[in-house]
Structures are given as structure tokens and as C-alpha cells.
JSON list of C-alpha atoms in Angstrom, two decimals:
[
{"chain": "A", "resi": 1, "resn": "MET", "atom": "CA", "xyz": [58.10, -9.76, -37.61]},
{"chain": "A", "resi": 2, "resn": "LYS", "atom": "CA", "xyz": [61.40, -8.79, -36.00]},
{"chain": "A", "resi": 3, "resn": "ARG", "atom": "CA", "xyz": [60.47, -5.07, -36.80]},
{"chain": "A", "resi": 4, "resn": "TYR", "atom": "CA", "xyz": [57.33, -5.35, -34.38]},
{"chain": "A", "resi": 5, "resn": "LEU", "atom": "CA", "xyz": [59.21, -7.30, -31.75]},
{"chain": "A", "resi": 6, "resn": "VAL", "atom": "CA", "xyz": [61.96, -4.62, -31.12]},
{"chain": "A", "resi": 7, "resn": "PRO", "atom": "CA", "xyz": [59.67, -1.74, -30.24]},
{"chain": "A", "resi": 8, "resn": "SER", "atom": "CA", "xyz": [57.54, -4.08, -28.12]},
{"chain": "A", "resi": 9, "resn": "ILE", "atom": "CA", "xyz": [60.62, -5.24, -26.23]},
{"chain": "A", "resi": 10, "resn": "LEU", "atom": "CA", "xyz": [61.70, -1.57, -25.69]},
{"chain": "A", "resi": 11, "resn": "ALA", "atom": "CA", "xyz": [58.36, -0.69, -24.50]},
{"chain": "A", "resi": 12, "resn": "VAL", "atom": "CA", "xyz": [58.40, -3.51, -21.91]},
{"chain": "A", "resi": 13, "resn": "MET", "atom": "CA", "xyz": [61.97, -2.53, -20.90]},
{"chain": "A", "resi": 14, "resn": "ALA", "atom": "CA", "xyz": [60.98, 1.02, -20.40]},
{"chain": "A", "resi": 15, "resn": "LEU", "atom": "CA", "xyz": [57.99, 0.06, -18.31]},
{"chain": "A", "resi": 16, "resn": "GLY", "atom": "CA", "xyz": [60.38, -2.02, -16.16]},
{"chain": "A", "resi": 17, "resn": "VAL", "atom": "CA", "xyz": [62.72, 0.71, -15.68]},
{"chain": "A", "resi": 18, "resn": "CYS", "atom": "CA", "xyz": [59.84, 3.14, -14.65]},
{"chain": "A", "resi": 19, "resn": "ALA", "atom": "CA", "xyz": [58.31, 0.47, -12.28]},
{"chain": "A", "resi": 20, "resn": "CYS", "atom": "CA", "xyz": [61.63, -0.62, -10.80]},
{"chain": "A", "resi": 21, "resn": "GLY", "atom": "CA", "xyz": [63.39, 2.69, -10.62]},
{"chain": "A", "resi": 22, "resn": "SER", "atom": "CA", "xyz": [63.85, 4.47, -7.42]},
{"chain": "A", "resi": 23, "resn": "SER", "atom": "CA", "xyz": [61.17, 6.75, -6.45]},
{"chain": "A", "resi": 24, "resn": "ALA", "atom": "CA", "xyz": [60.68, 9.53, -3.86]},
{"chain": "A", "resi": 25, "resn": "VAL", "atom": "CA", "xyz": [57.19, 8.15, -3.14]},
{"chain": "A", "resi": 26, "resn": "THR", "atom": "CA", "xyz": [56.57, 7.65, 0.47]},
{"chain": "A", "resi": 27, "resn": "PRO", "atom": "CA", "xyz": [53.80, 5.40, 1.66]},
{"chain": "A", "resi": 28, "resn": "THR", "atom": "CA", "xyz": [50.90, 7.11, 3.24]},
{"chain": "A", "resi": 29, "resn": "THR", "atom": "CA", "xyz": [48.26, 5.86, 5.66]},
{"chain": "A", "resi": 30, "resn": "SER", "atom": "CA", "xyz": [44.78, 7.24, 5.56]},
{"chain": "A", "resi": 31, "resn": "THR", "atom": "CA", "xyz": [42.02, 6.87, 8.06]},
{"chain": "A", "resi": 32, "resn": "THR", "atom": "CA", "xyz": [38.38, 6.92, 6.98]},
{"chain": "A", "resi": 33, "resn": "ALA", "atom": "CA", "xyz": [35.78, 7.94, 9.51]},
{"chain": "A", "resi": 34, "resn": "ALA", "atom": "CA", "xyz": [32.38, 6.17, 9.35]},
{"chain": "A", "resi": 35, "resn": "VAL", "atom": "CA", "xyz": [29.49, 8.49, 8.66]},
{"chain": "A", "resi": 36, "resn": "THR", "atom": "CA", "xyz": [26.09, 7.50, 9.79]},
{"chain": "A", "resi": 37, "resn": "THR", "atom": "CA", "xyz": [23.06, 9.25, 8.34]},
{"chain": "A", "resi": 38, "resn": "THR", "atom": "CA", "xyz": [19.75, 8.86, 10.04]},
{"chain": "A", "resi": 39, "resn": "THR", "atom": "CA", "xyz": [16.62, 9.91, 8.31]},
{"chain": "A", "resi": 40, "resn": "THR", "atom": "CA", "xyz": [13.63, 10.23, 10.34]},
{"chain": "A", "resi": 41, "resn": "ILE", "atom": "CA", "xyz": [10.24, 10.22, 8.62]},
{"chain": "A", "resi": 42, "resn": "ALA", "atom": "CA", "xyz": [7.49, 11.88, 10.44]},
{"chain": "A", "resi": 43, "resn": "ALA", "atom": "CA", "xyz": [4.50, 9.94, 11.10]},
{"chain": "A", "resi": 44, "resn": "PRO", "atom": "CA", "xyz": [1.36, 10.97, 8.99]},
{"chain": "A", "resi": 45, "resn": "THR", "atom": "CA", "xyz": [-0.96, 13.36, 10.71]},
{"chain": "A", "resi": 46, "resn": "THR", "atom": "CA", "xyz": [-4.45, 12.49, 11.54]},
{"chain": "A", "resi": 47, "resn": "ALA", "atom": "CA", "xyz": [-5.62, 14.72, 8.68]},
{"chain": "A", "resi": 48, "resn": "GLN", "atom": "CA", "xyz": [-3.31, 12.87, 6.08]},
{"chain": "A", "resi": 49, "resn": "LEU", "atom": "CA", "xyz": [-4.52, 9.62, 7.41]},
{"chain": "A", "resi": 50, "resn": "ALA", "atom": "CA", "xyz": [-8.15, 10.82, 6.97]},
{"chain": "A", "resi": 51, "resn": "ALA", "atom": "CA", "xyz": [-7.33, 11.88, 3.43]},
{"chain": "A", "resi": 52, "resn": "ARG", "atom": "CA", "xyz": [-5.82, 8.46, 2.63]},
{"chain": "A", "resi": 53, "resn": "PHE", "atom": "CA", "xyz": [-8.83, 6.67, 3.91]},
{"chain": "A", "resi": 54, "resn": "LEU", "atom": "CA", "xyz": [-11.24, 8.91, 1.86]},
{"chain": "A", "resi": 55, "resn": "ARG", "atom": "CA", "xyz": [-9.19, 8.27, -1.28]},
{"chain": "A", "resi": 56, "resn": "ILE", "atom": "CA", "xyz": [-9.24, 4.47, -0.50]},
{"chain": "A", "resi": 57, "resn": "ILE", "atom": "CA", "xyz": [-12.98, 4.21, -0.07]},
{"chain": "A", "resi": 58, "resn": "ALA", "atom": "CA", "xyz": [-13.83, 6.51, -3.03]},
{"chain": "A", "resi": 59, "resn": "PRO", "atom": "CA", "xyz": [-14.07, 3.71, -5.74]},
{"chain": "A", "resi": 60, "resn": "TYR", "atom": "CA", "xyz": [-16.26, 1.70, -3.30]},
{"chain": "A", "resi": 61, "resn": "ASN", "atom": "CA", "xyz": [-18.48, 4.58, -2.73]},
{"chain": "A", "resi": 62, "resn": "ALA", "atom": "CA", "xyz": [-18.82, 5.13, -6.52]},
{"chain": "A", "resi": 63, "resn": "GLU", "atom": "CA", "xyz": [-19.93, 1.47, -7.02]},
{"chain": "A", "resi": 64, "resn": "VAL", "atom": "CA", "xyz": [-22.50, 2.01, -4.16]},
{"chain": "A", "resi": 65, "resn": "THR", "atom": "CA", "xyz": [-23.81, 5.00, -6.08]},
{"chain": "A", "resi": 66, "resn": "ILE", "atom": "CA", "xyz": [-24.16, 2.99, -9.25]},
{"chain": "A", "resi": 67, "resn": "LEU", "atom": "CA", "xyz": [-25.95, 0.23, -7.22]},
{"chain": "A", "resi": 68, "resn": "GLU", "atom": "CA", "xyz": [-28.31, 2.74, -5.64]},
{"chain": "A", "resi": 69, "resn": "ALA", "atom": "CA", "xyz": [-29.20, 4.06, -9.07]},
{"chain": "A", "resi": 70, "resn": "LYS", "atom": "CA", "xyz": [-29.88, 0.59, -10.41]},
{"chain": "A", "resi": 71, "resn": "TYR", "atom": "CA", "xyz": [-32.07, -0.29, -7.46]},
{"chain": "A", "resi": 72, "resn": "PRO", "atom": "CA", "xyz": [-33.72, 3.05, -6.28]},
{"chain": "A", "resi": 73, "resn": "LYS", "atom": "CA", "xyz": [-35.99, 1.05, -3.71]},
{"chain": "A", "resi": 74, "resn": "GLY", "atom": "CA", "xyz": [-33.00, -0.64, -2.19]},
{"chain": "A", "resi": 75, "resn": "VAL", "atom": "CA", "xyz": [-31.55, -4.02, -2.73]},
{"chain": "A", "resi": 76, "resn": "THR", "atom": "CA", "xyz": [-33.73, -7.00, -1.79]},
{"chain": "A", "resi": 77, "resn": "ASN", "atom": "CA", "xyz": [-31.19, -9.95, -2.00]},
{"chain": "A", "resi": 78, "resn": "THR", "atom": "CA", "xyz": [-27.54, -10.48, -1.64]},
{"chain": "A", "resi": 79, "resn": "SER", "atom": "CA", "xyz": [-26.99, -11.33, -5.27]},
{"chain": "A", "resi": 80, "resn": "GLN", "atom": "CA", "xyz": [-27.57, -7.72, -6.16]},
{"chain": "A", "resi": 81, "resn": "MET", "atom": "CA", "xyz": [-24.56, -6.82, -4.02]},
{"chain": "A", "resi": 82, "resn": "ILE", "atom": "CA", "xyz": [-22.01, -9.02, -5.92]},
{"chain": "A", "resi": 83, "resn": "PRO", "atom": "CA", "xyz": [-20.64, -5.96, -7.85]},
{"chain": "A", "resi": 84, "resn": "LEU", "atom": "CA", "xyz": [-19.40, -4.59, -4.57]},
{"chain": "A", "resi": 85, "resn": "ILE", "atom": "CA", "xyz": [-17.30, -7.46, -3.55]},
{"chain": "A", "resi": 86, "resn": "ALA", "atom": "CA", "xyz": [-14.13, -6.46, -5.55]},
{"chain": "A", "resi": 87, "resn": "PRO", "atom": "CA", "xyz": [-14.07, -2.76, -4.27]},
{"chain": "A", "resi": 88, "resn": "GLU", "atom": "CA", "xyz": [-14.84, -3.86, -0.87]},
{"chain": "A", "resi": 89, "resn": "THR", "atom": "CA", "xyz": [-11.85, -6.44, -0.95]},
{"chain": "A", "resi": 90, "resn": "ALA", "atom": "CA", "xyz": [-9.65, -3.59, -2.34]},
{"chain": "A", "resi": 91, "resn": "VAL", "atom": "CA", "xyz": [-10.67, -1.30, 0.53]},
{"chain": "A", "resi": 92, "resn": "ASP", "atom": "CA", "xyz": [-10.04, -3.83, 3.14]},
{"chain": "A", "resi": 93, "resn": "SER", "atom": "CA", "xyz": [-6.56, -4.52, 1.98]},
{"chain": "A", "resi": 94, "resn": "ALA", "atom": "CA", "xyz": [-5.61, -0.88, 1.50]},
{"chain": "A", "resi": 95, "resn": "VAL", "atom": "CA", "xyz": [-7.07, 0.31, 4.86]},
{"chain": "A", "resi": 96, "resn": "LEU", "atom": "CA", "xyz": [-4.81, -1.99, 6.82]},
{"chain": "A", "resi": 97, "resn": "ARG", "atom": "CA", "xyz": [-1.71, -0.52, 4.97]},
{"chain": "A", "resi": 98, "resn": "ILE", "atom": "CA", "xyz": [-2.24, 3.20, 5.47]},
{"chain": "A", "resi": 99, "resn": "GLY", "atom": "CA", "xyz": [-0.13, 3.49, 8.71]},
{"chain": "A", "resi": 100, "resn": "LEU", "atom": "CA", "xyz": [-2.91, 3.64, 11.16]},
{"chain": "A", "resi": 101, "resn": "THR", "atom": "CA", "xyz": [-1.76, 3.11, 14.84]},
{"chain": "A", "resi": 102, "resn": "GLY", "atom": "CA", "xyz": [-3.44, 2.75, 18.16]},
{"chain": "A", "resi": 103, "resn": "GLN", "atom": "CA", "xyz": [-7.18, 2.70, 18.44]},
{"chain": "A", "resi": 104, "resn": "ALA", "atom": "CA", "xyz": [-7.40, 3.57, 14.82]},
{"chain": "A", "resi": 105, "resn": "ALA", "atom": "CA", "xyz": [-5.60, 0.48, 13.69]},
{"chain": "A", "resi": 106, "resn": "ILE", "atom": "CA", "xyz": [-7.86, -1.60, 15.99]},
{"chain": "A", "resi": 107, "resn": "ASP", "atom": "CA", "xyz": [-10.97, 0.00, 14.61]},
{"chain": "A", "resi": 108, "resn": "ALA", "atom": "CA", "xyz": [-9.69, -0.50, 10.97]},
{"chain": "A", "resi": 109, "resn": "ARG", "atom": "CA", "xyz": [-9.24, -4.18, 11.79]},
{"chain": "A", "resi": 110, "resn": "SER", "atom": "CA", "xyz": [-12.81, -4.43, 13.19]},
{"chain": "A", "resi": 111, "resn": "LEU", "atom": "CA", "xyz": [-13.94, -2.68, 9.99]},
{"chain": "A", "resi": 112, "resn": "VAL", "atom": "CA", "xyz": [-12.22, -5.30, 7.80]},
{"chain": "A", "resi": 113, "resn": "THR", "atom": "CA", "xyz": [-13.49, -8.14, 9.86]},
{"chain": "A", "resi": 114, "resn": "ALA", "atom": "CA", "xyz": [-17.08, -6.89, 9.48]},
{"chain": "A", "resi": 115, "resn": "ASP", "atom": "CA", "xyz": [-16.59, -6.39, 5.82]},
{"chain": "A", "resi": 116, "resn": "GLU", "atom": "CA", "xyz": [-15.18, -9.79, 5.42]},
{"chain": "A", "resi": 117, "resn": "ALA", "atom": "CA", "xyz": [-18.22, -11.28, 7.13]},
{"chain": "A", "resi": 118, "resn": "MET", "atom": "CA", "xyz": [-20.52, -9.30, 4.81]},
{"chain": "A", "resi": 119, "resn": "ILE", "atom": "CA", "xyz": [-18.63, -10.56, 1.76]},
{"chain": "A", "resi": 120, "resn": "VAL", "atom": "CA", "xyz": [-19.21, -14.12, 2.83]},
{"chain": "A", "resi": 121, "resn": "ASP", "atom": "CA", "xyz": [-22.82, -13.50, 3.42]},
{"chain": "A", "resi": 122, "resn": "ILE", "atom": "CA", "xyz": [-23.17, -11.95, -0.02]},
{"chain": "A", "resi": 123, "resn": "GLN", "atom": "CA", "xyz": [-21.37, -15.04, -1.50]},
{"chain": "A", "resi": 124, "resn": "ILE", "atom": "CA", "xyz": [-23.58, -17.56, 0.25]},
{"chain": "A", "resi": 125, "resn": "SER", "atom": "CA", "xyz": [-26.77, -15.51, -0.16]},
{"chain": "A", "resi": 126, "resn": "ASN", "atom": "CA", "xyz": [-27.50, -15.14, 3.53]},
{"chain": "A", "resi": 127, "resn": "TRP", "atom": "CA", "xyz": [-29.60, -12.00, 3.75]},
{"chain": "A", "resi": 128, "resn": "SER", "atom": "CA", "xyz": [-30.32, -11.97, 7.40]},
{"chain": "A", "resi": 129, "resn": "ALA", "atom": "CA", "xyz": [-26.53, -12.40, 8.33]},
{"chain": "A", "resi": 130, "resn": "TRP", "atom": "CA", "xyz": [-25.65, -9.85, 5.76]},
{"chain": "A", "resi": 131, "resn": "GLU", "atom": "CA", "xyz": [-27.92, -7.21, 7.39]},
{"chain": "A", "resi": 132, "resn": "GLN", "atom": "CA", "xyz": [-26.32, -8.07, 10.92]},
{"chain": "A", "resi": 133, "resn": "ALA", "atom": "CA", "xyz": [-22.79, -7.96, 9.48]},
{"chain": "A", "resi": 134, "resn": "GLY", "atom": "CA", "xyz": [-23.81, -4.48, 7.92]},
{"chain": "A", "resi": 135, "resn": "ALA", "atom": "CA", "xyz": [-24.64, -3.17, 11.33]},
{"chain": "A", "resi": 136, "resn": "ALA", "atom": "CA", "xyz": [-21.36, -4.20, 12.66]},
{"chain": "A", "resi": 137, "resn": "LEU", "atom": "CA", "xyz": [-19.77, -2.71, 9.66]},
{"chain": "A", "resi": 138, "resn": "ASP", "atom": "CA", "xyz": [-21.51, 0.67, 10.08]},
{"chain": "A", "resi": 139, "resn": "ALA", "atom": "CA", "xyz": [-20.30, 0.75, 13.76]},
{"chain": "A", "resi": 140, "resn": "ALA", "atom": "CA", "xyz": [-16.68, -0.07, 12.89]},
{"chain": "A", "resi": 141, "resn": "ASP", "atom": "CA", "xyz": [-16.80, 2.49, 9.99]},
{"chain": "A", "resi": 142, "resn": "ASN", "atom": "CA", "xyz": [-18.04, 5.20, 12.13]},
{"chain": "A", "resi": 143, "resn": "ALA", "atom": "CA", "xyz": [-15.61, 4.32, 15.10]},
{"chain": "A", "resi": 144, "resn": "LEU", "atom": "CA", "xyz": [-12.63, 4.59, 12.50]},
{"chain": "A", "resi": 145, "resn": "ARG", "atom": "CA", "xyz": [-13.98, 7.77, 11.05]},
{"chain": "A", "resi": 146, "resn": "ALA", "atom": "CA", "xyz": [-14.14, 9.24, 14.51]},
{"chain": "A", "resi": 147, "resn": "ASP", "atom": "CA", "xyz": [-10.58, 8.17, 15.04]},
{"chain": "A", "resi": 148, "resn": "LEU", "atom": "CA", "xyz": [-9.61, 10.17, 11.92]},
{"chain": "A", "resi": 149, "resn": "GLY", "atom": "CA", "xyz": [-11.69, 13.24, 12.71]},
{"chain": "A", "resi": 150, "resn": "LEU", "atom": "CA", "xyz": [-14.21, 12.47, 10.02]},
{"chain": "A", "resi": 151, "resn": "PRO", "atom": "CA", "xyz": [-18.00, 12.66, 10.40]},
{"chain": "A", "resi": 152, "resn": "PRO", "atom": "CA", "xyz": [-20.12, 9.56, 10.45]},
{"chain": "A", "resi": 153, "resn": "ALA", "atom": "CA", "xyz": [-20.76, 7.81, 7.11]},
{"chain": "A", "resi": 154, "resn": "PRO", "atom": "CA", "xyz": [-23.81, 9.05, 5.41]},
{"chain": "A", "resi": 155, "resn": "SER", "atom": "CA", "xyz": [-26.64, 6.60, 5.76]}
]
């Protein structure tokens, strides 16, 4: 065991000499400048917002097409509209998050409000109220489309 102890002691002593010996090292002071980077993200253009809107409503429009094929003479009661509730809810949530501002944001909120009323009317089977809410929804949809430079929704 003594054999291993001697090299260990020598290593510690050498380290002590190196650490305690005189040195020509002079302390230095450094100054760091703070760098601030600002990234500006451009607001989406009207055309970009319109494209987002059309992507958002595409699944809903697909469900409407399926419903129209199933009932070629038109729906006659609100229970036939139940398959549209999930895509309508998804559209409502997404439209409010696409970055609309100003009048487009106001019209989007009107669209969602009218859509929510229609969903309630479907759920409680209130056909006449559903038709009234549908008229409000069409008006809000066309107002938002105009804000986005899109043509009115097809009837």
C-alpha cells in the first residue's frame, strides 16, 4: 500500500507547487455588452387570412356536401343536421384564432355567435329558430368574406 501512497503524495505536492508558485498571470477585467435582438413578424396579408379561412372551412363544406347528397330535396328537421355540429364547432374555434383584426375580427365573432345559436337550435330541435339563426349566420359569413376579399358564400 505504501507503493501507491508515495506517487499520490508526489502528485499532490506537484499540484500544490504549480498552484502556489509565482505566476506572471495578471488579472484582467472584461466587459460584456448586452445585445438585444428584435424580431418583427409581419402581420398576415388579407390574401393569407382569406386562404387560412378557406382551409378552416373546407372540412365543414365537405360535410355539407355529404349532407346535401343524402338529402337532395333539402333537410326537413334539425336532427338531420347533427353531423354538422362537430365540424361547425371546429370552424368556430379556428376562425377566432387565425389573426383577424379590426372589422374582420368583429365579423368573425358575429359569425361564431350565429353559428353557436344554430348549434343550440339543432341540439334542441328548434327548426324555426334554426332558420332564423341561419339567416344571421349567412349575413355574418358574407360580411367576413367581404372583409377577406372573398366572394359571398354559395347558396
